[in-house]
């Protein structure tokens, strides 16, 4: 009887650990749906035809072009570190960039992944370009971006990573 309890506990523990590892390694497990983008300067109104611009925070700049059709958004762009982040860090441990579809109130309807760098990479050695064709969800009036990443200084080991992020707040 006692052996069965240990076996059950071991099995449950293994399942929990496997699920945790899987969710930590998957950039799509997290969603921004329901969050509210409150910064109007980071909201881009969706307009028909070809549009372009720059979306920028103190850490990251996204130069984008999009072509809007009634059902889809063809989006292409380039992501780059800005200011001191561009010169003060030489390695990207991880960087995820999401496109945020917003309704009239700035609430995130959907948040598809548009760029992901998951390996340790030199900042100046990789183009951080993306190109996606994404279905536009019903009610989307604007877009924005969210990102999350870790940067390091001069090497890959024994260096404390520095986290960068921009996420819309949850109500």
JSON list of C-alpha atoms in Angstrom, two decimals:
[
{"chain": "A", "resi": 1, "resn": "UNK", "atom": "CA", "xyz": [0.00, 0.00, 0.00]},
{"chain": "A", "resi": 2, "resn": "UNK", "atom": "CA", "xyz": [2.77, 2.42, 0.91]},
{"chain": "A", "resi": 3, "resn": "UNK", "atom": "CA", "xyz": [4.64, 1.65, -2.33]},
{"chain": "A", "resi": 4, "resn": "UNK", "atom": "CA", "xyz": [1.55, 2.53, -4.38]},
{"chain": "A", "resi": 5, "resn": "UNK", "atom": "CA", "xyz": [1.34, 5.97, -2.73]},
{"chain": "A", "resi": 6, "resn": "UNK", "atom": "CA", "xyz": [4.97, 6.70, -3.60]},
{"chain": "A", "resi": 7, "resn": "UNK", "atom": "CA", "xyz": [4.45, 5.53, -7.17]},
{"chain": "A", "resi": 8, "resn": "UNK", "atom": "CA", "xyz": [1.38, 7.76, -7.53]},
{"chain": "A", "resi": 9, "resn": "UNK", "atom": "CA", "xyz": [3.22, 10.75, -6.04]},
{"chain": "A", "resi": 10, "resn": "UNK", "atom": "CA", "xyz": [6.20, 10.13, -8.33]},
{"chain": "A", "resi": 11, "resn": "UNK", "atom": "CA", "xyz": [3.96, 9.89, -11.42]},
{"chain": "A", "resi": 12, "resn": "UNK", "atom": "CA", "xyz": [2.09, 13.09, -10.58]},
{"chain": "A", "resi": 13, "resn": "UNK", "atom": "CA", "xyz": [5.37, 14.90, -9.86]},
{"chain": "A", "resi": 14, "resn": "UNK", "atom": "CA", "xyz": [6.81, 13.83, -13.22]},
{"chain": "A", "resi": 15, "resn": "UNK", "atom": "CA", "xyz": [3.70, 15.09, -15.03]},
{"chain": "A", "resi": 16, "resn": "UNK", "atom": "CA", "xyz": [3.85, 18.45, -13.25]},
{"chain": "A", "resi": 17, "resn": "UNK", "atom": "CA", "xyz": [7.56, 18.86, -14.00]},
{"chain": "A", "resi": 18, "resn": "UNK", "atom": "CA", "xyz": [7.09, 17.92, -17.67]},
{"chain": "A", "resi": 19, "resn": "UNK", "atom": "CA", "xyz": [4.21, 20.37, -18.04]},
{"chain": "A", "resi": 20, "resn": "UNK", "atom": "CA", "xyz": [6.27, 23.14, -16.41]},
{"chain": "A", "resi": 21, "resn": "UNK", "atom": "CA", "xyz": [9.21, 22.52, -18.72]},
{"chain": "A", "resi": 22, "resn": "UNK", "atom": "CA", "xyz": [6.97, 22.42, -21.78]},
{"chain": "A", "resi": 23, "resn": "UNK", "atom": "CA", "xyz": [5.22, 25.68, -20.92]},
{"chain": "A", "resi": 24, "resn": "UNK", "atom": "CA", "xyz": [8.50, 27.45, -20.08]},
{"chain": "A", "resi": 25, "resn": "UNK", "atom": "CA", "xyz": [10.01, 26.52, -23.44]},
{"chain": "A", "resi": 26, "resn": "UNK", "atom": "CA", "xyz": [7.01, 27.45, -25.52]},
{"chain": "A", "resi": 27, "resn": "UNK", "atom": "CA", "xyz": [6.73, 31.12, -26.43]},
{"chain": "A", "resi": 28, "resn": "UNK", "atom": "CA", "xyz": [3.04, 30.75, -27.31]},
{"chain": "A", "resi": 29, "resn": "UNK", "atom": "CA", "xyz": [1.81, 29.48, -23.96]},
{"chain": "A", "resi": 30, "resn": "UNK", "atom": "CA", "xyz": [1.22, 33.01, -22.71]},
{"chain": "A", "resi": 31, "resn": "UNK", "atom": "CA", "xyz": [-1.44, 35.30, -24.13]},
{"chain": "A", "resi": 32, "resn": "UNK", "atom": "CA", "xyz": [-2.03, 39.01, -23.68]},
{"chain": "A", "resi": 33, "resn": "UNK", "atom": "CA", "xyz": [-5.76, 38.69, -24.45]},
{"chain": "A", "resi": 34, "resn": "UNK", "atom": "CA", "xyz": [-7.80, 40.88, -22.14]},
{"chain": "A", "resi": 35, "resn": "UNK", "atom": "CA", "xyz": [-4.94, 43.25, -21.29]},
{"chain": "A", "resi": 36, "resn": "UNK", "atom": "CA", "xyz": [-5.41, 46.94, -22.09]},
{"chain": "A", "resi": 37, "resn": "UNK", "atom": "CA", "xyz": [-2.90, 49.07, -23.98]},
{"chain": "A", "resi": 38, "resn": "UNK", "atom": "CA", "xyz": [-3.18, 52.45, -22.24]},
{"chain": "A", "resi": 39, "resn": "UNK", "atom": "CA", "xyz": [-0.39, 54.30, -24.03]},
{"chain": "A", "resi": 40, "resn": "UNK", "atom": "CA", "xyz": [-1.99, 55.95, -27.06]},
{"chain": "A", "resi": 41, "resn": "UNK", "atom": "CA", "xyz": [1.47, 56.62, -28.59]},
{"chain": "A", "resi": 42, "resn": "UNK", "atom": "CA", "xyz": [1.99, 52.85, -28.87]},
{"chain": "A", "resi": 43, "resn": "UNK", "atom": "CA", "xyz": [-1.34, 52.19, -30.61]},
{"chain": "A", "resi": 44, "resn": "UNK", "atom": "CA", "xyz": [-1.37, 52.04, -34.41]},
{"chain": "A", "resi": 45, "resn": "UNK", "atom": "CA", "xyz": [-4.76, 52.52, -36.08]},
{"chain": "A", "resi": 46, "resn": "UNK", "atom": "CA", "xyz": [-5.51, 49.86, -38.70]},
{"chain": "A", "resi": 47, "resn": "UNK", "atom": "CA", "xyz": [-6.08, 51.48, -42.10]},
{"chain": "A", "resi": 48, "resn": "UNK", "atom": "CA", "xyz": [-6.74, 49.86, -45.46]},
{"chain": "A", "resi": 49, "resn": "UNK", "atom": "CA", "xyz": [-3.91, 49.64, -48.00]},
{"chain": "A", "resi": 50, "resn": "UNK", "atom": "CA", "xyz": [-0.17, 49.82, -47.42]},
{"chain": "A", "resi": 51, "resn": "UNK", "atom": "CA", "xyz": [0.99, 51.49, -44.21]},
{"chain": "A", "resi": 52, "resn": "UNK", "atom": "CA", "xyz": [4.36, 51.83, -42.50]},
{"chain": "A", "resi": 53, "resn": "UNK", "atom": "CA", "xyz": [5.88, 53.30, -39.41]},
{"chain": "A", "resi": 54, "resn": "UNK", "atom": "CA", "xyz": [8.05, 52.81, -36.33]},
{"chain": "A", "resi": 55, "resn": "UNK", "atom": "CA", "xyz": [6.82, 51.53, -32.97]},
{"chain": "A", "resi": 56, "resn": "UNK", "atom": "CA", "xyz": [9.34, 52.35, -30.24]},
{"chain": "A", "resi": 57, "resn": "UNK", "atom": "CA", "xyz": [9.99, 52.07, -26.52]},
{"chain": "A", "resi": 58, "resn": "UNK", "atom": "CA", "xyz": [13.17, 52.95, -24.60]},
{"chain": "A", "resi": 59, "resn": "UNK", "atom": "CA", "xyz": [14.49, 49.39, -25.22]},
{"chain": "A", "resi": 60, "resn": "UNK", "atom": "CA", "xyz": [13.21, 48.21, -28.58]},
{"chain": "A", "resi": 61, "resn": "UNK", "atom": "CA", "xyz": [12.28, 49.67, -31.95]},
{"chain": "A", "resi": 62, "resn": "UNK", "atom": "CA", "xyz": [10.10, 47.90, -34.52]},
{"chain": "A", "resi": 63, "resn": "UNK", "atom": "CA", "xyz": [10.09, 49.26, -38.04]},
{"chain": "A", "resi": 64, "resn": "UNK", "atom": "CA", "xyz": [6.99, 47.80, -39.69]},
{"chain": "A", "resi": 65, "resn": "UNK", "atom": "CA", "xyz": [5.09, 47.75, -42.96]},
{"chain": "A", "resi": 66, "resn": "UNK", "atom": "CA", "xyz": [1.67, 46.27, -43.36]},
{"chain": "A", "resi": 67, "resn": "UNK", "atom": "CA", "xyz": [-0.98, 45.82, -45.99]},
{"chain": "A", "resi": 68, "resn": "UNK", "atom": "CA", "xyz": [-4.50, 45.52, -44.70]},
{"chain": "A", "resi": 69, "resn": "UNK", "atom": "CA", "xyz": [-7.19, 43.59, -46.54]},
{"chain": "A", "resi": 70, "resn": "UNK", "atom": "CA", "xyz": [-10.71, 42.91, -45.24]},
{"chain": "A", "resi": 71, "resn": "UNK", "atom": "CA", "xyz": [-9.66, 39.58, -43.71]},
{"chain": "A", "resi": 72, "resn": "UNK", "atom": "CA", "xyz": [-5.90, 39.58, -43.24]},
{"chain": "A", "resi": 73, "resn": "UNK", "atom": "CA", "xyz": [-2.87, 41.66, -42.39]},
{"chain": "A", "resi": 74, "resn": "UNK", "atom": "CA", "xyz": [0.38, 41.12, -44.24]},
{"chain": "A", "resi": 75, "resn": "UNK", "atom": "CA", "xyz": [3.00, 42.36, -41.78]},
{"chain": "A", "resi": 76, "resn": "UNK", "atom": "CA", "xyz": [6.73, 42.63, -42.21]},
{"chain": "A", "resi": 77, "resn": "UNK", "atom": "CA", "xyz": [9.28, 44.39, -40.11]},
{"chain": "A", "resi": 78, "resn": "UNK", "atom": "CA", "xyz": [12.56, 44.58, -38.29]},
{"chain": "A", "resi": 79, "resn": "UNK", "atom": "CA", "xyz": [13.20, 44.54, -34.57]},
{"chain": "A", "resi": 80, "resn": "UNK", "atom": "CA", "xyz": [16.26, 46.18, -33.04]},
{"chain": "A", "resi": 81, "resn": "UNK", "atom": "CA", "xyz": [17.58, 47.19, -29.66]},
{"chain": "A", "resi": 82, "resn": "UNK", "atom": "CA", "xyz": [17.89, 50.96, -29.19]},
{"chain": "A", "resi": 83, "resn": "UNK", "atom": "CA", "xyz": [19.96, 53.37, -27.13]},
{"chain": "A", "resi": 84, "resn": "UNK", "atom": "CA", "xyz": [22.19, 51.86, -24.49]},
{"chain": "A", "resi": 85, "resn": "UNK", "atom": "CA", "xyz": [20.62, 48.47, -25.03]},
{"chain": "A", "resi": 86, "resn": "UNK", "atom": "CA", "xyz": [22.07, 48.36, -28.55]},
{"chain": "A", "resi": 87, "resn": "UNK", "atom": "CA", "xyz": [25.62, 49.09, -27.39]},
{"chain": "A", "resi": 88, "resn": "UNK", "atom": "CA", "xyz": [25.64, 47.84, -23.80]},
{"chain": "A", "resi": 89, "resn": "UNK", "atom": "CA", "xyz": [24.67, 44.23, -24.50]},
{"chain": "A", "resi": 90, "resn": "UNK", "atom": "CA", "xyz": [26.22, 41.82, -26.96]},
{"chain": "A", "resi": 91, "resn": "UNK", "atom": "CA", "xyz": [24.09, 38.70, -26.52]},
{"chain": "A", "resi": 92, "resn": "UNK", "atom": "CA", "xyz": [20.38, 37.95, -26.70]},
{"chain": "A", "resi": 93, "resn": "UNK", "atom": "CA", "xyz": [19.41, 34.95, -24.60]},
{"chain": "A", "resi": 94, "resn": "UNK", "atom": "CA", "xyz": [15.76, 35.18, -25.59]},
{"chain": "A", "resi": 95, "resn": "UNK", "atom": "CA", "xyz": [13.46, 37.63, -27.32]},
{"chain": "A", "resi": 96, "resn": "UNK", "atom": "CA", "xyz": [9.77, 37.23, -28.17]},
{"chain": "A", "resi": 97, "resn": "UNK", "atom": "CA", "xyz": [7.72, 39.87, -29.97]},
{"chain": "A", "resi": 98, "resn": "UNK", "atom": "CA", "xyz": [3.94, 39.67, -30.22]},
{"chain": "A", "resi": 99, "resn": "UNK", "atom": "CA", "xyz": [1.53, 41.62, -32.41]},
{"chain": "A", "resi": 100, "resn": "UNK", "atom": "CA", "xyz": [-1.43, 42.86, -30.38]},
{"chain": "A", "resi": 101, "resn": "UNK", "atom": "CA", "xyz": [-4.80, 43.29, -32.07]},
{"chain": "A", "resi": 102, "resn": "UNK", "atom": "CA", "xyz": [-6.77, 45.91, -30.12]},
{"chain": "A", "resi": 103, "resn": "UNK", "atom": "CA", "xyz": [-10.46, 46.81, -30.04]},
{"chain": "A", "resi": 104, "resn": "UNK", "atom": "CA", "xyz": [-11.84, 50.40, -29.73]},
{"chain": "A", "resi": 105, "resn": "UNK", "atom": "CA", "xyz": [-11.06, 50.51, -26.00]},
{"chain": "A", "resi": 106, "resn": "UNK", "atom": "CA", "xyz": [-7.49, 49.27, -26.46]},
{"chain": "A", "resi": 107, "resn": "UNK", "atom": "CA", "xyz": [-8.29, 45.78, -25.12]},
{"chain": "A", "resi": 108, "resn": "UNK", "atom": "CA", "xyz": [-6.15, 43.02, -26.62]},
{"chain": "A", "resi": 109, "resn": "UNK", "atom": "CA", "xyz": [-8.31, 40.67, -28.72]},
{"chain": "A", "resi": 110, "resn": "UNK", "atom": "CA", "xyz": [-5.52, 38.41, -30.00]},
{"chain": "A", "resi": 111, "resn": "UNK", "atom": "CA", "xyz": [-1.75, 38.34, -29.66]},
{"chain": "A", "resi": 112, "resn": "UNK", "atom": "CA", "xyz": [0.04, 36.25, -32.32]},
{"chain": "A", "resi": 113, "resn": "UNK", "atom": "CA", "xyz": [3.79, 35.72, -32.08]},
{"chain": "A", "resi": 114, "resn": "UNK", "atom": "CA", "xyz": [5.67, 37.57, -34.85]},
{"chain": "A", "resi": 115, "resn": "UNK", "atom": "CA", "xyz": [9.33, 37.14, -33.82]},
{"chain": "A", "resi": 116, "resn": "UNK", "atom": "CA", "xyz": [11.20, 34.69, -31.61]},
{"chain": "A", "resi": 117, "resn": "UNK", "atom": "CA", "xyz": [14.92, 34.27, -30.87]},
{"chain": "A", "resi": 118, "resn": "UNK", "atom": "CA", "xyz": [15.36, 31.44, -28.42]},
{"chain": "A", "resi": 119, "resn": "UNK", "atom": "CA", "xyz": [19.05, 30.67, -28.55]},
{"chain": "A", "resi": 120, "resn": "UNK", "atom": "CA", "xyz": [21.91, 32.73, -27.25]},
{"chain": "A", "resi": 121, "resn": "UNK", "atom": "CA", "xyz": [22.81, 34.93, -30.21]},
{"chain": "A", "resi": 122, "resn": "UNK", "atom": "CA", "xyz": [25.14, 37.83, -30.80]},
{"chain": "A", "resi": 123, "resn": "UNK", "atom": "CA", "xyz": [23.15, 41.07, -31.11]},
{"chain": "A", "resi": 124, "resn": "UNK", "atom": "CA", "xyz": [25.02, 42.23, -34.21]},
{"chain": "A", "resi": 125, "resn": "UNK", "atom": "CA", "xyz": [25.08, 38.83, -35.94]},
{"chain": "A", "resi": 126, "resn": "UNK", "atom": "CA", "xyz": [21.38, 38.18, -36.49]},
{"chain": "A", "resi": 127, "resn": "UNK", "atom": "CA", "xyz": [18.83, 39.98, -38.53]},
{"chain": "A", "resi": 128, "resn": "UNK", "atom": "CA", "xyz": [15.72, 40.34, -36.41]},
{"chain": "A", "resi": 129, "resn": "UNK", "atom": "CA", "xyz": [13.33, 40.48, -39.35]},
{"chain": "A", "resi": 130, "resn": "UNK", "atom": "CA", "xyz": [9.85, 39.03, -39.49]},
{"chain": "A", "resi": 131, "resn": "UNK", "atom": "CA", "xyz": [7.17, 38.52, -42.11]},
{"chain": "A", "resi": 132, "resn": "UNK", "atom": "CA", "xyz": [3.70, 37.18, -41.30]},
{"chain": "A", "resi": 133, "resn": "UNK", "atom": "CA", "xyz": [0.28, 36.96, -42.91]},
{"chain": "A", "resi": 134, "resn": "UNK", "atom": "CA", "xyz": [-2.23, 37.03, -40.06]},
{"chain": "A", "resi": 135, "resn": "UNK", "atom": "CA", "xyz": [-6.01, 36.82, -39.99]},
{"chain": "A", "resi": 136, "resn": "UNK", "atom": "CA", "xyz": [-7.52, 39.97, -38.51]},
{"chain": "A", "resi": 137, "resn": "UNK", "atom": "CA", "xyz": [-9.90, 39.16, -35.66]},
{"chain": "A", "resi": 138, "resn": "UNK", "atom": "CA", "xyz": [-13.37, 40.66, -35.68]},
{"chain": "A", "resi": 139, "resn": "UNK", "atom": "CA", "xyz": [-13.51, 43.98, -33.85]},
{"chain": "A", "resi": 140, "resn": "UNK", "atom": "CA", "xyz": [-9.80, 44.84, -34.32]},
{"chain": "A", "resi": 141, "resn": "UNK", "atom": "CA", "xyz": [-9.34, 48.60, -34.83]},
{"chain": "A", "resi": 142, "resn": "UNK", "atom": "CA", "xyz": [-5.68, 49.02, -33.93]},
{"chain": "A", "resi": 143, "resn": "UNK", "atom": "CA", "xyz": [-2.45, 47.11, -33.36]},
{"chain": "A", "resi": 144, "resn": "UNK", "atom": "CA", "xyz": [0.45, 47.39, -30.98]},
{"chain": "A", "resi": 145, "resn": "UNK", "atom": "CA", "xyz": [3.35, 45.18, -29.91]},
{"chain": "A", "resi": 146, "resn": "UNK", "atom": "CA", "xyz": [4.49, 43.44, -26.76]},
{"chain": "A", "resi": 147, "resn": "UNK", "atom": "CA", "xyz": [7.89, 41.90, -26.10]},
{"chain": "A", "resi": 148, "resn": "UNK", "atom": "CA", "xyz": [9.84, 40.02, -23.49]},
{"chain": "A", "resi": 149, "resn": "UNK", "atom": "CA", "xyz": [13.53, 39.19, -23.55]},
{"chain": "A", "resi": 150, "resn": "UNK", "atom": "CA", "xyz": [16.82, 38.64, -21.76]},
{"chain": "A", "resi": 151, "resn": "UNK", "atom": "CA", "xyz": [20.11, 40.29, -22.70]},
{"chain": "A", "resi": 152, "resn": "UNK", "atom": "CA", "xyz": [23.63, 39.67, -21.44]},
{"chain": "A", "resi": 153, "resn": "UNK", "atom": "CA", "xyz": [26.91, 41.52, -21.65]},
{"chain": "A", "resi": 154, "resn": "UNK", "atom": "CA", "xyz": [30.02, 40.01, -23.11]},
{"chain": "A", "resi": 155, "resn": "UNK", "atom": "CA", "xyz": [29.57, 36.27, -22.81]},
{"chain": "A", "resi": 156, "resn": "UNK", "atom": "CA", "xyz": [27.15, 33.45, -22.36]},
{"chain": "A", "resi": 157, "resn": "UNK", "atom": "CA", "xyz": [28.10, 31.97, -18.98]},
{"chain": "A", "resi": 158, "resn": "UNK", "atom": "CA", "xyz": [28.14, 33.36, -15.45]},
{"chain": "A", "resi": 159, "resn": "UNK", "atom": "CA", "xyz": [26.67, 36.66, -16.63]},
{"chain": "A", "resi": 160, "resn": "UNK", "atom": "CA", "xyz": [23.53, 37.90, -14.93]},
{"chain": "A", "resi": 161, "resn": "UNK", "atom": "CA", "xyz": [20.91, 38.47, -17.63]},
{"chain": "A", "resi": 162, "resn": "UNK", "atom": "CA", "xyz": [19.06, 41.76, -17.95]},
{"chain": "A", "resi": 163, "resn": "UNK", "atom": "CA", "xyz": [15.33, 41.52, -18.66]},
{"chain": "A", "resi": 164, "resn": "UNK", "atom": "CA", "xyz": [13.55, 43.80, -21.10]},
{"chain": "A", "resi": 165, "resn": "UNK", "atom": "CA", "xyz": [9.80, 43.85, -21.65]},
{"chain": "A", "resi": 166, "resn": "UNK", "atom": "CA", "xyz": [6.76, 45.83, -22.61]},
{"chain": "A", "resi": 167, "resn": "UNK", "atom": "CA", "xyz": [3.38, 44.37, -21.82]},
{"chain": "A", "resi": 168, "resn": "UNK", "atom": "CA", "xyz": [0.02, 46.08, -21.62]},
{"chain": "A", "resi": 169, "resn": "UNK", "atom": "CA", "xyz": [-1.40, 46.03, -18.10]},
{"chain": "A", "resi": 170, "resn": "UNK", "atom": "CA", "xyz": [-4.20, 43.71, -17.10]},
{"chain": "A", "resi": 171, "resn": "UNK", "atom": "CA", "xyz": [-7.40, 45.34, -15.80]}
]
